[in-house]
Amino acid sequence: MAAVKLMSSSLFPNVSLGLPCGETNWLMSPYNLHTQIAKHASKKHKGFRLKAGFWDSIKSGFLKNSTTQVVEPPSTLEEEEEPLPEEFVLVEKTEPDGAIEQIIFSSGGEIDIYDLQSLCDKVGWPRRPLSKMAAALKNSYMVATLHSVRKLPGSEGDDQKTLIGMARATSDHAFNATIWDVLVDPSYQGQGLGKALVEKIIRALLQRDIGNITLFADSQVVEFYRNLGFEPDPEGIKGMFWYPKY
């Protein structure tokens, strides 16, 4: 299988689980994953539905003029297109000191940029300008996070909340999406949390009928993504990259 070097324009240089950033990346696509998840999907799957009025306005525009007109789609279309935010407790456990720790998954909350920088430091990723990190999050189609919330006995309302995981996806909102920047705090790795992050993003994309999902993976975690249904392009790596010459 051929390998390609990646000069990433993403928030971080590689998709990984907090492993040291390598120079080799694999372009992977879940060709089988769509079929696997679709088997378990609801029969009442809802795709995009353009209202009749939208098509009527296009038809009317062409009949009135011989020149092509740009017709704005209804505002409700864009609203329906956005993934619905989710938040729920993924794991809950009681620690020896009596404290209760919850791992909370969220796809709609705000991320403190300094907490994210701290998490990147923990996994050994190089620092990036905070303004670019914030812009990358803002322009993502979906951002999923994991927070550890510790509730200490007798300290009601004084919970300790820590960002321990994140993953995000960009998309053209129609056909394609790419997953970037999957990271999990090293002290929480090996518990299936990275798997949960990726699977939730994939399900959200499939619910919006976005079936061509790709990612770039460090060589150390190729097997991890294989187990999630991804596979290296069977026809060979077709990705091409432009590198700055300065």
mmCIF file of C-alpha atoms in Angstrom:
data_model
loop_
_atom_site.group_PDB
_atom_site.id
_atom_site.type_symbol
_atom_site.label_atom_id
_atom_site.label_comp_id
_atom_site.label_asym_id
_atom_site.label_seq_id
_atom_site.Cartn_x
_atom_site.Cartn_y
_atom_site.Cartn_z
ATOM 1 C CA MET A 1 0.000 0.000 0.000
ATOM 2 C CA ALA A 2 1.435 3.346 -1.010
ATOM 3 C CA ALA A 3 1.899 6.096 1.531
ATOM 4 C CA VAL A 4 1.699 9.829 1.108
ATOM 5 C CA LYS A 5 3.068 12.712 3.153
ATOM 6 C CA LEU A 6 0.540 15.172 4.423
ATOM 7 C CA MET A 7 1.016 18.916 4.758
ATOM 8 C CA SER A 8 -2.175 19.453 6.712
ATOM 9 C CA SER A 9 -4.184 22.647 6.636
ATOM 10 C CA SER A 10 -6.202 21.418 9.597
ATOM 11 C CA LEU A 11 -6.090 22.539 13.183
ATOM 12 C CA PHE A 12 -3.333 20.010 13.890
ATOM 13 C CA PRO A 13 -0.914 18.232 11.543
ATOM 14 C CA ASN A 14 -2.384 14.743 11.754
ATOM 15 C CA VAL A 15 -5.387 12.730 12.790
ATOM 16 C CA SER A 16 -4.317 10.566 15.691
ATOM 17 C CA LEU A 17 -5.209 9.449 19.164
ATOM 18 C CA GLY A 18 -2.583 11.544 20.857
ATOM 19 C CA LEU A 19 0.314 9.524 19.517
ATOM 20 C CA PRO A 20 3.478 11.335 18.418
ATOM 21 C CA CYS A 21 2.915 12.962 15.054
ATOM 22 C CA GLY A 22 4.483 10.932 12.280
ATOM 23 C CA GLU A 23 5.420 11.800 8.721
ATOM 24 C CA THR A 24 3.439 9.010 7.091
ATOM 25 C CA ASN A 25 -0.309 9.302 6.644
ATOM 26 C CA TRP A 26 -2.828 7.073 4.964
ATOM 27 C CA LEU A 27 -5.832 8.313 3.055
ATOM 28 C CA MET A 28 -8.664 6.166 4.335
ATOM 29 C CA SER A 29 -12.326 5.896 3.376
ATOM 30 C CA PRO A 30 -15.108 3.863 5.063
ATOM 31 C CA TYR A 31 -16.367 2.036 1.986
ATOM 32 C CA ASN A 32 -17.912 -0.701 4.105
ATOM 33 C CA LEU A 33 -18.997 1.474 7.017
ATOM 34 C CA HIS A 34 -21.927 3.072 5.226
ATOM 35 C CA THR A 35 -23.405 -0.366 4.534
ATOM 36 C CA GLN A 36 -22.767 -1.607 8.077
ATOM 37 C CA ILE A 37 -24.462 1.322 9.770
ATOM 38 C CA ALA A 38 -27.238 1.552 7.184
ATOM 39 C CA LYS A 39 -28.365 -1.949 8.120
ATOM 40 C CA HIS A 40 -29.158 -0.686 11.599
ATOM 41 C CA ALA A 41 -30.536 2.687 10.557
ATOM 42 C CA SER A 42 -34.195 3.559 10.936
ATOM 43 C CA LYS A 43 -36.460 2.793 8.000
ATOM 44 C CA LYS A 44 -37.787 6.288 8.439
ATOM 45 C CA HIS A 45 -34.448 7.806 7.465
ATOM 46 C CA LYS A 46 -34.869 11.479 6.586
ATOM 47 C CA GLY A 47 -32.784 12.983 3.793
ATOM 48 C CA PHE A 48 -32.847 16.434 2.269
ATOM 49 C CA ARG A 49 -36.254 17.536 1.136
ATOM 50 C CA LEU A 50 -36.490 20.684 -0.940
ATOM 51 C CA LYS A 51 -39.885 22.284 -0.711
ATOM 52 C CA ALA A 52 -41.977 22.535 -3.867
ATOM 53 C CA GLY A 53 -41.879 26.299 -3.652
ATOM 54 C CA PHE A 54 -38.132 26.266 -4.176
ATOM 55 C CA TRP A 55 -38.404 24.432 -7.494
ATOM 56 C CA ASP A 56 -41.394 26.568 -8.525
ATOM 57 C CA SER A 57 -39.309 29.707 -7.993
ATOM 58 C CA ILE A 58 -36.546 28.314 -10.221
ATOM 59 C CA LYS A 59 -39.043 27.376 -12.948
ATOM 60 C CA SER A 60 -40.640 30.803 -12.765
ATOM 61 C CA GLY A 61 -37.273 32.506 -13.059
ATOM 62 C CA PHE A 62 -36.374 30.672 -16.265
ATOM 63 C CA LEU A 63 -39.776 31.342 -17.840
ATOM 64 C CA LYS A 64 -39.632 35.086 -17.207
ATOM 65 C CA ASN A 65 -36.135 35.655 -18.533
ATOM 66 C CA SER A 66 -33.857 34.034 -21.038
ATOM 67 C CA THR A 67 -30.834 34.596 -18.782
ATOM 68 C CA THR A 68 -29.986 32.362 -15.839
ATOM 69 C CA GLN A 69 -31.042 33.676 -12.456
ATOM 70 C CA VAL A 70 -29.570 32.787 -9.093
ATOM 71 C CA VAL A 71 -32.367 31.778 -6.770
ATOM 72 C CA GLU A 72 -31.729 31.710 -3.045
ATOM 73 C CA PRO A 73 -33.025 28.517 -1.390
ATOM 74 C CA PRO A 74 -35.441 28.859 1.519
ATOM 75 C CA SER A 75 -33.717 29.763 4.778
ATOM 76 C CA THR A 76 -35.222 26.683 6.434
ATOM 77 C CA LEU A 77 -33.122 24.431 4.189
ATOM 78 C CA GLU A 78 -29.863 25.594 5.763
ATOM 79 C CA GLU A 79 -31.325 25.235 9.235
ATOM 80 C CA GLU A 80 -32.423 21.657 8.577
ATOM 81 C CA GLU A 81 -29.002 20.829 7.174
ATOM 82 C CA GLU A 82 -27.046 21.512 10.376
ATOM 83 C CA PRO A 83 -26.392 18.508 12.651
ATOM 84 C CA LEU A 84 -28.527 18.614 15.761
ATOM 85 C CA PRO A 85 -26.466 19.068 18.935
ATOM 86 C CA GLU A 86 -26.316 16.200 21.398
ATOM 87 C CA GLU A 87 -25.170 15.876 24.978
ATOM 88 C CA PHE A 88 -25.319 12.803 27.187
ATOM 89 C CA VAL A 89 -23.393 10.850 29.816
ATOM 90 C CA LEU A 90 -21.224 8.253 28.088
ATOM 91 C CA VAL A 91 -19.621 6.711 31.194
ATOM 92 C CA GLU A 92 -20.205 7.088 34.917
ATOM 93 C CA LYS A 93 -18.141 5.597 37.729
ATOM 94 C CA THR A 94 -17.594 6.010 41.472
ATOM 95 C CA GLU A 95 -14.022 6.546 42.576
ATOM 96 C CA PRO A 96 -12.438 5.206 45.835
ATOM 97 C CA ASP A 97 -12.740 8.631 47.511
ATOM 98 C CA GLY A 98 -16.483 8.662 46.860
ATOM 99 C CA ALA A 99 -16.326 11.120 43.995
ATOM 100 C CA ILE A 100 -18.491 10.402 40.973
ATOM 101 C CA GLU A 101 -16.898 10.887 37.564
ATOM 102 C CA GLN A 102 -18.974 11.257 34.438
ATOM 103 C CA ILE A 103 -17.631 11.264 30.885
ATOM 104 C CA ILE A 104 -19.960 13.550 28.952
ATOM 105 C CA PHE A 105 -20.204 13.520 25.153
ATOM 106 C CA SER A 106 -21.261 16.754 23.468
ATOM 107 C CA SER A 107 -21.578 17.878 19.869
ATOM 108 C CA GLY A 108 -23.044 21.300 20.452
ATOM 109 C CA GLY A 109 -21.224 23.003 23.297
ATOM 110 C CA GLU A 110 -18.539 25.660 23.187
ATOM 111 C CA ILE A 111 -14.890 24.645 23.582
ATOM 112 C CA ASP A 112 -12.569 26.715 25.706
ATOM 113 C CA ILE A 113 -9.620 27.305 23.396
ATOM 114 C CA TYR A 114 -7.155 27.252 26.289
ATOM 115 C CA ASP A 115 -8.516 23.894 27.484
ATOM 116 C CA LEU A 116 -8.016 22.581 23.959
ATOM 117 C CA GLN A 117 -4.454 23.861 23.878
ATOM 118 C CA SER A 118 -3.789 22.127 27.215
ATOM 119 C CA LEU A 119 -5.176 18.861 25.832
ATOM 120 C CA CYS A 120 -2.937 19.170 22.761
ATOM 121 C CA ASP A 121 0.050 19.684 25.038
ATOM 122 C CA LYS A 122 -0.815 16.490 26.921
ATOM 123 C CA VAL A 123 -0.764 14.401 23.755
ATOM 124 C CA GLY A 124 2.412 16.031 22.465
ATOM 125 C CA TRP A 125 0.965 17.926 19.505
ATOM 126 C CA PRO A 126 2.756 21.122 18.405
ATOM 127 C CA ARG A 127 1.143 24.391 19.397
ATOM 128 C CA ARG A 128 -0.777 26.431 16.856
ATOM 129 C CA PRO A 129 -1.904 30.072 16.993
ATOM 130 C CA LEU A 130 -5.013 30.333 19.154
ATOM 131 C CA SER A 131 -6.764 32.469 16.540
ATOM 132 C CA LYS A 132 -6.328 29.740 13.899
ATOM 133 C CA MET A 133 -7.473 27.052 16.299
ATOM 134 C CA ALA A 134 -10.636 29.034 17.021
ATOM 135 C CA ALA A 135 -11.239 29.623 13.299
ATOM 136 C CA ALA A 136 -10.829 25.909 12.520
ATOM 137 C CA LEU A 137 -13.418 25.008 15.150
ATOM 138 C CA LYS A 138 -15.827 27.695 13.980
ATOM 139 C CA ASN A 139 -15.620 26.583 10.352
ATOM 140 C CA SER A 140 -16.046 22.875 11.075
ATOM 141 C CA TYR A 141 -19.270 21.111 10.128
ATOM 142 C CA MET A 142 -19.294 19.257 13.430
ATOM 143 C CA VAL A 143 -17.164 19.312 16.585
ATOM 144 C CA ALA A 144 -17.523 16.551 19.188
ATOM 145 C CA THR A 145 -16.016 16.710 22.665
ATOM 146 C CA LEU A 146 -15.587 14.564 25.748
ATOM 147 C CA HIS A 147 -15.453 16.162 29.191
ATOM 148 C CA SER A 148 -14.685 14.561 32.522
ATOM 149 C CA VAL A 149 -16.946 15.931 35.255
ATOM 150 C CA ARG A 150 -16.042 14.966 38.828
ATOM 151 C CA LYS A 151 -18.659 15.473 41.515
ATOM 152 C CA LEU A 152 -17.068 15.486 44.963
ATOM 153 C CA PRO A 153 -19.097 14.384 48.023
ATOM 154 C CA GLY A 154 -20.508 17.375 49.878
ATOM 155 C CA SER A 155 -19.408 19.893 47.246
ATOM 156 C CA GLU A 156 -22.652 20.482 45.422
ATOM 157 C CA GLY A 157 -22.307 22.907 42.533
ATOM 158 C CA ASP A 158 -18.502 22.750 42.614
ATOM 159 C CA ASP A 159 -17.934 20.149 39.894
ATOM 160 C CA GLN A 160 -14.522 19.753 38.282
ATOM 161 C CA LYS A 161 -14.881 19.774 34.483
ATOM 162 C CA THR A 162 -11.951 18.841 32.217
ATOM 163 C CA LEU A 163 -11.731 18.500 28.432
ATOM 164 C CA ILE A 164 -10.382 14.990 27.725
ATOM 165 C CA GLY A 165 -11.249 14.410 24.062
ATOM 166 C CA MET A 166 -12.173 16.045 20.788
ATOM 167 C CA ALA A 167 -12.799 15.251 17.137
ATOM 168 C CA ARG A 168 -14.172 17.363 14.301
ATOM 169 C CA ALA A 169 -15.350 17.060 10.706
ATOM 170 C CA THR A 170 -15.473 19.395 7.722
ATOM 171 C CA SER A 171 -17.968 18.898 4.899
ATOM 172 C CA ASP A 172 -19.442 20.319 1.716
ATOM 173 C CA HIS A 173 -22.845 19.670 3.358
ATOM 174 C CA ALA A 174 -23.880 17.431 0.471
ATOM 175 C CA PHE A 175 -21.625 14.548 -0.554
ATOM 176 C CA ASN A 176 -18.259 14.585 1.210
ATOM 177 C CA ALA A 177 -16.847 14.926 4.703
ATOM 178 C CA THR A 178 -13.406 14.561 6.255
ATOM 179 C CA ILE A 179 -12.703 13.762 9.895
ATOM 180 C CA TRP A 180 -9.821 15.640 11.508
ATOM 181 C CA ASP A 181 -7.984 16.000 14.792
ATOM 182 C CA VAL A 182 -9.129 13.021 16.821
ATOM 183 C CA LEU A 183 -7.412 13.238 20.201
ATOM 184 C CA VAL A 184 -7.949 11.714 23.640
ATOM 185 C CA ASP A 185 -6.152 12.530 26.887
ATOM 186 C CA PRO A 186 -3.443 9.837 27.353
ATOM 187 C CA SER A 187 -4.759 8.991 30.834
ATOM 188 C CA TYR A 188 -8.141 8.113 29.281
ATOM 189 C CA GLN A 189 -6.936 6.169 26.258
ATOM 190 C CA GLY A 190 -7.695 2.467 25.892
ATOM 191 C CA GLN A 191 -11.292 2.858 27.121
ATOM 192 C CA GLY A 192 -13.026 3.105 23.743
ATOM 193 C CA LEU A 193 -13.527 6.869 23.952
ATOM 194 C CA GLY A 194 -11.788 7.631 20.650
ATOM 195 C CA LYS A 195 -13.952 4.974 18.993
ATOM 196 C CA ALA A 196 -17.080 6.576 20.452
ATOM 197 C CA LEU A 197 -16.090 10.018 19.148
ATOM 198 C CA VAL A 198 -15.515 8.801 15.593
ATOM 199 C CA GLU A 199 -18.642 6.638 15.491
ATOM 200 C CA LYS A 200 -20.867 9.474 16.684
ATOM 201 C CA ILE A 201 -19.515 11.805 13.996
ATOM 202 C CA ILE A 202 -20.013 9.158 11.311
ATOM 203 C CA ARG A 203 -23.609 8.537 12.371
ATOM 204 C CA ALA A 204 -24.351 12.265 12.335
ATOM 205 C CA LEU A 205 -22.944 12.540 8.794
ATOM 206 C CA LEU A 206 -24.873 9.524 7.546
ATOM 207 C CA GLN A 207 -28.094 10.956 8.963
ATOM 208 C CA ARG A 208 -27.501 13.884 6.621
ATOM 209 C CA ASP A 209 -26.942 11.517 3.683
ATOM 210 C CA ILE A 210 -23.221 12.323 3.524
ATOM 211 C CA GLY A 211 -21.746 8.928 2.655
ATOM 212 C CA ASN A 212 -18.259 9.685 1.325
ATOM 213 C CA ILE A 213 -16.288 10.042 4.580
ATOM 214 C CA THR A 214 -12.491 10.165 4.611
ATOM 215 C CA LEU A 215 -9.654 10.892 7.006
ATOM 216 C CA PHE A 216 -5.868 11.026 7.149
ATOM 217 C CA ALA A 217 -4.350 8.704 9.748
ATOM 218 C CA ASP A 218 -0.883 8.334 11.211
ATOM 219 C CA SER A 219 0.621 4.946 10.399
ATOM 220 C CA GLN A 220 0.477 4.038 14.107
ATOM 221 C CA VAL A 221 -3.338 4.212 14.187
ATOM 222 C CA VAL A 222 -4.259 2.748 10.799
ATOM 223 C CA GLU A 223 -5.400 -0.462 12.486
ATOM 224 C CA PHE A 224 -7.576 1.513 14.895
ATOM 225 C CA TYR A 225 -9.481 3.021 11.979
ATOM 226 C CA ARG A 226 -9.636 -0.310 10.146
ATOM 227 C CA ASN A 227 -11.571 -1.654 13.129
ATOM 228 C CA LEU A 228 -14.066 1.175 12.679
ATOM 229 C CA GLY A 229 -14.745 0.196 9.061
ATOM 230 C CA PHE A 230 -12.265 2.472 7.311
ATOM 231 C CA GLU A 231 -9.876 1.074 4.749
ATOM 232 C CA PRO A 232 -7.049 2.474 2.631
ATOM 233 C CA ASP A 233 -8.203 3.309 -0.859
ATOM 234 C CA PRO A 234 -8.260 -0.110 -2.590
ATOM 235 C CA GLU A 235 -7.335 1.510 -5.904
ATOM 236 C CA GLY A 236 -4.292 3.243 -4.483
ATOM 237 C CA ILE A 237 -3.838 6.631 -2.877
ATOM 238 C CA LYS A 238 -5.333 9.261 -5.176
ATOM 239 C CA GLY A 239 -4.784 12.256 -2.927
ATOM 240 C CA MET A 240 -2.417 14.969 -4.090
ATOM 241 C CA PHE A 241 -0.885 17.715 -1.978
ATOM 242 C CA TRP A 242 0.571 21.136 -2.689
ATOM 243 C CA TYR A 243 3.529 22.090 -0.482
ATOM 244 C CA PRO A 244 4.674 25.682 0.133
ATOM 245 C CA LYS A 245 8.054 26.341 -1.473
ATOM 246 C CA TYR A 246 9.203 28.834 1.144
#
